[in-house]
Amino acid sequence: MNTTASTTTTNTSAAADERSKAARQAITPELRRWIIEQAQAGHPPPVVLQSMRDAGWDEDVATDALEITLQEHLNELAVQQGQPSGVPVPEPLLDESPARVDCGDRVVDVLLAMAQPRVVVFGNLLAPEECDALMAAAEPRMARSLTVATKTGGEEINADRTSDGMFFQRAETELIERIEQRIARLLNWPIENGEGLQVLHYRPGAEYKPHYDYFDPAEPGTATILRRGGQRVGTLVMYLNTPEKGGGTTFPDVHVEVAPQRGNAVFFSYDRPHAATRTLHGGAPVIAGEKWIATKWLREREFK
Ligand code: PD2
Ligand code: ZN
């Protein structure tokens, strides 16, 4: 059971919506208190779920009621500790651990799913010809990568990011629009909430030092940046080629490194702009060969 990423999830399936509505109705103050007491006593969610089933609860409703209650409780604790409160995030529909997800025009493989931080690795998201076409379209427009300057809300060269890059407009070409529609289906997130695709090219030795993709609320430029679609709440890094050595996407908090394989992608989400999301991540130095990626950042609201 995933107790970390579920209530902050936008789930477009009507059946899942019905289930969650039934669960919400079932959460009386007494039940809420009891579930929190069980958690505080150290009983893991599967044990609490079994007690509920023994008491006659339907498994699906009990699972949802448990997830909702624990997530809300964690959220309250986080806010009490001064963290920003959580917001809905993109989330692939991975109920019952499917091996593949149908994204309309393409079936994508699920290779790894981690709850905290929320990280999902997909296989075969892009066809080889799509990777080639993206690199070819991007190449003539590449320049030293800029990042958003949180001091001012503008853009600046960043010494931590030694790649070249460019941004496409959303739906700039038929290919880009098709990929954006696929991503929207995969992650259950409105196409309008996505920034334009960014393509990056790393040469040997180039890297992107560990960072968070959300905008730091303490920085003076952040208010300006957030006017355009709110916070970033998710990232999808798509690998357009396979470097010979190095170039993995790293998550230092959890000692995970995703191998960059052409056509595959790594997705991660963050429901608040805070280190508690454990989404510190970086692009490890390319040791041999080169590395091309396309990144889609997802905002809370429409990105105009
Ligand atoms: O190239 C990567 O693996 C990488 C690592 C960290 C890309 C990004 N961040 C990004 O585009 O935000
Ligand atoms: Zn990043």
Short mmCIF file of C-alpha atoms and ligand atoms in Angstrom, two decimals:
data_model
loop_
_atom_site.label_atom_id
_atom_site.label_comp_id
_atom_site.label_asym_id
_atom_site.label_seq_id
_atom_site.Cartn_x
_atom_site.Cartn_y
_atom_site.Cartn_z
CA MET A 1 0.00 0.00 0.00
CA ASN A 2 1.27 3.44 -0.83
CA THR A 3 0.52 5.77 2.06
CA THR A 4 2.70 8.59 0.87
CA ALA A 5 1.57 9.80 -2.50
CA SER A 6 -2.09 8.99 -2.71
CA THR A 7 -4.29 11.71 -1.27
CA THR A 8 -2.25 14.40 -2.95
CA THR A 9 -2.89 12.65 -6.23
CA THR A 10 -5.09 13.65 -9.11
CA ASN A 11 -6.77 10.45 -10.16
CA THR A 12 -8.89 10.66 -13.27
CA SER A 13 -10.42 7.20 -13.01
CA ALA A 14 -14.12 7.52 -12.15
CA ALA A 15 -14.09 4.27 -10.16
CA ALA A 16 -11.20 5.48 -8.04
CA ASP A 17 -12.99 8.79 -7.45
CA GLU A 18 -16.12 6.93 -6.27
CA ARG A 19 -14.04 4.78 -3.95
CA SER A 20 -12.30 7.73 -2.44
CA LYS A 21 -15.65 9.51 -1.94
CA ALA A 22 -17.00 6.45 -0.10
CA ALA A 23 -13.85 6.35 2.02
CA ARG A 24 -14.11 10.03 2.92
CA GLN A 25 -17.70 9.54 4.04
CA ALA A 26 -16.61 6.61 6.17
CA ILE A 27 -13.95 8.57 8.07
CA THR A 28 -15.76 9.56 11.26
CA PRO A 29 -13.85 11.49 13.94
CA GLU A 30 -13.70 8.26 16.00
CA LEU A 31 -12.23 6.27 13.12
CA ARG A 32 -9.71 9.03 12.43
CA ARG A 33 -8.63 9.06 16.09
CA TRP A 34 -8.34 5.27 16.14
CA ILE A 35 -6.21 5.11 12.95
CA ILE A 36 -3.83 7.78 14.25
CA GLU A 37 -3.55 5.97 17.60
CA GLN A 38 -2.69 2.76 15.75
CA ALA A 39 0.01 4.55 13.76
CA GLN A 40 1.40 6.22 16.89
CA ALA A 41 1.52 2.82 18.60
CA GLY A 42 3.77 1.66 15.75
CA HIS A 43 1.31 -0.63 13.97
CA PRO A 44 2.18 -0.67 10.27
CA PRO A 45 -0.63 0.13 7.77
CA PRO A 46 -1.11 -3.51 6.61
CA VAL A 47 -1.78 -4.54 10.24
CA VAL A 48 -4.29 -1.71 10.73
CA LEU A 49 -5.93 -2.63 7.44
CA GLN A 50 -6.30 -6.24 8.55
CA SER A 51 -8.00 -5.12 11.79
CA MET A 52 -10.44 -3.06 9.72
CA ARG A 53 -11.13 -6.01 7.42
CA ASP A 54 -11.68 -8.24 10.45
CA ALA A 55 -14.23 -5.69 11.64
CA GLY A 56 -16.12 -6.11 8.36
CA TRP A 57 -14.71 -3.27 6.24
CA ASP A 58 -14.56 -3.57 2.48
CA GLU A 59 -10.86 -3.81 1.56
CA ASP A 60 -10.83 -1.01 -1.04
CA VAL A 61 -12.76 1.46 1.12
CA ALA A 62 -10.64 0.61 4.17
CA THR A 63 -7.41 1.07 2.17
CA ASP A 64 -8.51 4.47 0.93
CA ALA A 65 -9.79 5.57 4.36
CA LEU A 66 -6.45 4.57 5.89
CA GLU A 67 -4.39 6.33 3.24
CA ILE A 68 -6.45 9.51 3.38
CA THR A 69 -6.34 9.69 7.17
CA LEU A 70 -2.62 9.03 7.48
CA GLN A 71 -1.72 11.43 4.67
CA GLU A 72 -3.85 14.21 6.18
CA HIS A 73 -2.32 13.56 9.57
CA LEU A 74 1.22 13.70 8.17
CA ASN A 75 0.32 16.89 6.37
CA GLU A 76 -0.95 18.47 9.61
CA LEU A 77 2.24 17.47 11.43
CA ALA A 78 4.37 18.91 8.63
CA VAL A 79 2.48 22.22 8.69
CA GLN A 80 2.84 22.36 12.50
CA GLN A 81 6.60 22.02 11.99
CA GLY A 82 6.57 25.03 9.69
CA GLN A 83 6.57 23.25 6.34
CA PRO A 84 4.33 24.49 3.52
CA SER A 85 1.24 22.28 3.18
CA GLY A 86 1.07 19.66 0.44
CA VAL A 87 -0.72 20.21 -2.86
CA PRO A 88 -1.98 17.74 -5.50
CA VAL A 89 0.75 16.34 -7.71
CA PRO A 90 0.91 14.45 -10.99
CA GLU A 91 0.72 10.71 -10.46
CA PRO A 92 0.66 7.79 -12.90
CA LEU A 93 -2.18 5.30 -12.38
CA LEU A 94 -0.24 2.42 -10.90
CA ASP A 95 -2.99 0.74 -8.85
CA GLU A 96 -2.41 -3.03 -8.89
CA SER A 97 1.18 -2.51 -10.11
CA PRO A 98 0.66 -2.73 -13.88
CA ALA A 99 3.68 -3.72 -16.00
CA ARG A 100 2.59 -1.26 -18.68
CA VAL A 101 0.51 1.91 -18.92
CA ASP A 102 -1.56 2.73 -22.00
CA CYS A 103 -0.89 6.36 -22.92
CA GLY A 104 -3.20 6.51 -25.92
CA ASP A 105 -0.70 6.37 -28.79
CA ARG A 106 1.91 4.28 -26.98
CA VAL A 107 2.16 1.66 -24.25
CA VAL A 108 4.84 2.54 -21.73
CA ASP A 109 6.66 0.09 -19.43
CA VAL A 110 6.85 0.62 -15.66
CA LEU A 111 10.36 -0.35 -14.52
CA LEU A 112 10.52 0.94 -10.94
CA ALA A 113 8.19 2.70 -8.50
CA MET A 114 9.40 4.20 -5.24
CA ALA A 115 7.05 5.82 -2.70
CA GLN A 116 9.19 8.28 -0.75
CA PRO A 117 10.52 10.16 -2.59
CA ARG A 118 7.94 9.49 -5.27
CA VAL A 119 10.08 8.26 -8.17
CA VAL A 120 8.87 6.16 -11.12
CA VAL A 121 11.11 4.92 -13.92
CA PHE A 122 9.43 4.27 -17.28
CA GLY A 123 10.71 2.24 -20.22
CA ASN A 124 9.95 2.83 -23.86
CA LEU A 125 8.25 6.19 -23.37
CA LEU A 126 9.83 7.52 -26.57
CA ALA A 127 10.52 5.64 -29.80
CA PRO A 128 14.12 5.82 -31.11
CA GLU A 129 12.95 7.93 -34.07
CA GLU A 130 11.27 10.36 -31.66
CA CYS A 131 14.52 10.71 -29.70
CA ASP A 132 16.44 11.37 -32.92
CA ALA A 133 13.87 13.91 -34.12
CA LEU A 134 13.95 15.81 -30.81
CA MET A 135 17.76 16.01 -30.82
CA ALA A 136 17.82 17.12 -34.46
CA ALA A 137 15.20 19.82 -33.89
CA ALA A 138 16.96 21.06 -30.75
CA GLU A 139 20.57 21.01 -31.98
CA PRO A 140 20.62 24.25 -34.04
CA ARG A 141 19.10 26.15 -31.12
CA MET A 142 21.39 24.93 -28.32
CA ALA A 143 23.13 27.46 -26.05
CA ARG A 144 24.84 27.28 -22.64
CA SER A 145 22.10 26.26 -20.19
CA LEU A 146 20.35 28.92 -18.20
CA THR A 147 18.41 28.30 -15.02
CA VAL A 148 15.67 30.40 -13.49
CA ALA A 149 17.30 33.12 -11.37
CA THR A 150 15.40 32.94 -8.12
CA LYS A 151 16.88 36.24 -6.93
CA THR A 152 15.19 38.15 -9.73
CA GLY A 153 12.76 35.77 -11.47
CA GLY A 154 14.80 36.09 -14.72
CA GLU A 155 17.33 33.63 -16.20
CA GLU A 156 21.08 33.22 -15.63
CA ILE A 157 24.06 31.01 -16.47
CA ASN A 158 24.52 28.49 -13.68
CA ALA A 159 27.96 27.05 -12.82
CA ASP A 160 26.28 23.93 -11.39
CA ARG A 161 24.88 23.05 -14.79
CA THR A 162 27.54 22.61 -17.45
CA SER A 163 25.27 21.46 -20.26
CA ASP A 164 23.87 23.20 -23.36
CA GLY A 165 20.13 23.53 -23.68
CA MET A 166 17.06 25.03 -25.31
CA PHE A 167 13.31 25.22 -24.71
CA PHE A 168 10.59 24.32 -27.17
CA GLN A 169 7.26 26.11 -26.98
CA ARG A 170 4.41 23.91 -25.84
CA ALA A 171 2.89 22.17 -28.92
CA GLU A 172 5.56 23.80 -31.09
CA THR A 173 5.54 20.92 -33.57
CA GLU A 174 3.27 17.94 -34.21
CA LEU A 175 5.91 15.65 -32.61
CA ILE A 176 6.16 17.74 -29.48
CA GLU A 177 2.39 17.97 -29.13
CA ARG A 178 2.09 14.18 -29.47
CA ILE A 179 4.73 13.63 -26.77
CA GLU A 180 3.06 16.19 -24.50
CA GLN A 181 -0.29 14.43 -24.89
CA ARG A 182 1.37 11.12 -24.04
CA ILE A 183 2.95 12.61 -20.92
CA ALA A 184 -0.39 14.15 -19.84
CA ARG A 185 -2.03 10.71 -20.08
CA LEU A 186 0.87 8.97 -18.36
CA LEU A 187 1.00 11.35 -15.41
CA ASN A 188 -2.67 12.32 -15.20
CA TRP A 189 -1.82 15.95 -15.35
CA PRO A 190 -3.32 18.63 -17.63
CA ILE A 191 -1.23 19.36 -20.70
CA GLU A 192 -1.72 23.11 -20.00
CA ASN A 193 0.11 22.77 -16.68
CA GLY A 194 3.34 21.72 -18.38
CA GLU A 195 6.23 24.02 -19.20
CA GLY A 196 7.64 23.77 -22.72
CA LEU A 197 10.00 20.80 -23.21
CA GLN A 198 13.62 21.55 -22.44
CA VAL A 199 16.38 19.65 -24.27
CA LEU A 200 19.83 19.44 -22.65
CA HIS A 201 23.10 18.16 -24.09
CA TYR A 202 25.95 17.13 -21.81
CA ARG A 203 29.45 16.57 -23.20
CA PRO A 204 32.05 14.45 -21.35
CA GLY A 205 32.64 15.98 -17.91
CA ALA A 206 29.38 17.97 -17.98
CA GLU A 207 27.00 17.51 -15.08
CA TYR A 208 24.08 19.04 -13.24
CA LYS A 209 24.91 19.24 -9.53
CA PRO A 210 22.22 18.12 -7.05
CA HIS A 211 19.34 20.57 -6.69
CA TYR A 212 15.59 20.76 -6.20
CA ASP A 213 13.38 21.58 -9.16
CA TYR A 214 10.80 23.54 -7.12
CA PHE A 215 11.35 27.24 -6.59
CA ASP A 216 12.67 28.19 -3.18
CA PRO A 217 9.95 30.18 -1.35
CA ALA A 218 12.65 32.11 0.54
CA GLU A 219 14.14 33.60 -2.65
CA PRO A 220 12.96 37.09 -3.61
CA GLY A 221 12.29 36.24 -7.28
CA THR A 222 10.04 33.28 -6.51
CA ALA A 223 6.81 35.28 -6.20
CA THR A 224 7.30 36.53 -9.78
CA ILE A 225 8.04 33.03 -11.08
CA LEU A 226 4.97 31.56 -9.37
CA ARG A 227 2.62 34.00 -11.13
CA ARG A 228 3.07 31.84 -14.20
CA GLY A 229 1.37 28.57 -13.21
CA GLY A 230 2.31 28.25 -9.54
CA GLN A 231 4.98 25.91 -8.19
CA ARG A 232 6.62 23.06 -10.03
CA VAL A 233 5.18 19.84 -8.62
CA GLY A 234 6.73 17.19 -10.86
CA THR A 235 9.59 16.48 -13.27
CA LEU A 236 9.90 13.99 -16.10
CA VAL A 237 13.44 13.52 -17.45
CA MET A 238 13.44 11.60 -20.75
CA TYR A 239 16.69 10.10 -22.03
CA LEU A 240 17.22 10.69 -25.74
CA ASN A 241 20.43 8.63 -26.02
CA THR A 242 22.44 6.21 -23.91
CA PRO A 243 25.78 7.65 -22.73
CA GLU A 244 28.62 5.15 -22.74
CA LYS A 245 29.54 5.80 -19.09
CA GLY A 246 28.17 8.08 -16.38
CA GLY A 247 25.35 10.60 -16.73
CA GLY A 248 22.88 8.86 -14.41
CA THR A 249 20.15 10.83 -12.62
CA THR A 250 20.97 10.65 -8.93
CA PHE A 251 18.80 11.02 -5.80
CA PRO A 252 21.44 11.48 -3.08
CA ASP A 253 18.97 11.39 -0.15
CA VAL A 254 18.05 7.81 -0.97
CA HIS A 255 21.26 6.69 -2.71
CA VAL A 256 19.47 5.92 -5.95
CA GLU A 257 20.89 6.40 -9.45
CA VAL A 258 18.74 5.96 -12.54
CA ALA A 259 20.68 4.69 -15.55
CA PRO A 260 20.10 6.86 -18.62
CA GLN A 261 18.78 4.57 -21.35
CA ARG A 262 17.50 5.92 -24.65
CA GLY A 263 13.68 6.14 -24.72
CA ASN A 264 13.32 5.64 -20.95
CA ALA A 265 12.37 8.33 -18.44
CA VAL A 266 12.42 9.08 -14.74
CA PHE A 267 9.51 10.86 -13.09
CA PHE A 268 9.46 12.37 -9.61
CA SER A 269 6.97 14.58 -7.79
CA TYR A 270 7.11 16.95 -4.83
CA ASP A 271 3.93 18.10 -3.10
CA ARG A 272 5.61 21.01 -1.27
CA PRO A 273 8.71 23.11 -1.86
CA HIS A 274 10.60 21.48 0.99
CA ALA A 275 13.54 19.12 1.51
CA ALA A 276 11.13 16.73 3.28
CA THR A 277 10.08 15.61 -0.21
CA ARG A 278 13.58 14.07 -0.51
CA THR A 279 13.69 15.04 -4.17
CA LEU A 280 17.23 16.39 -4.19
CA HIS A 281 18.54 15.11 -7.53
CA GLY A 282 21.35 15.68 -9.97
CA GLY A 283 22.79 14.68 -13.31
CA ALA A 284 26.03 12.78 -12.61
CA PRO A 285 29.06 13.75 -14.73
CA VAL A 286 29.18 12.11 -18.13
CA ILE A 287 32.36 10.02 -18.14
CA ALA A 288 32.38 8.77 -21.72
CA GLY A 289 30.16 9.59 -24.66
CA GLU A 290 27.52 12.28 -24.41
CA LYS A 291 24.08 12.64 -22.91
CA TRP A 292 20.90 14.14 -24.31
CA ILE A 293 17.71 14.55 -22.30
CA ALA A 294 14.34 16.23 -22.67
CA THR A 295 12.77 17.50 -19.44
CA LYS A 296 9.10 18.28 -18.82
CA TRP A 297 8.37 20.26 -15.66
CA LEU A 298 4.82 20.23 -14.39
CA ARG A 299 3.22 23.16 -12.61
CA GLU A 300 0.31 23.35 -10.17
CA ARG A 301 -1.83 25.33 -12.61
CA GLU A 302 -1.94 26.38 -16.24
CA PHE A 303 1.48 27.58 -17.42
CA LYS A 304 0.80 30.47 -19.83
O1 PD2 B 1 20.23 15.19 -16.64
C1 PD2 B 1 19.69 14.79 -15.62
O2 PD2 B 1 19.71 13.60 -15.32
C2 PD2 B 1 19.03 15.78 -14.74
C3 PD2 B 1 19.35 15.77 -13.43
C4 PD2 B 1 18.77 16.72 -12.61
C5 PD2 B 1 18.14 16.70 -15.21
C6 PD2 B 1 17.57 17.59 -14.31
N1 PD2 B 1 17.87 17.60 -13.03
C7 PD2 B 1 16.59 18.59 -14.72
O3 PD2 B 1 16.40 18.74 -15.95
O4 PD2 B 1 15.98 19.22 -13.83
ZN ZN B 2 16.43 18.91 -11.90
#
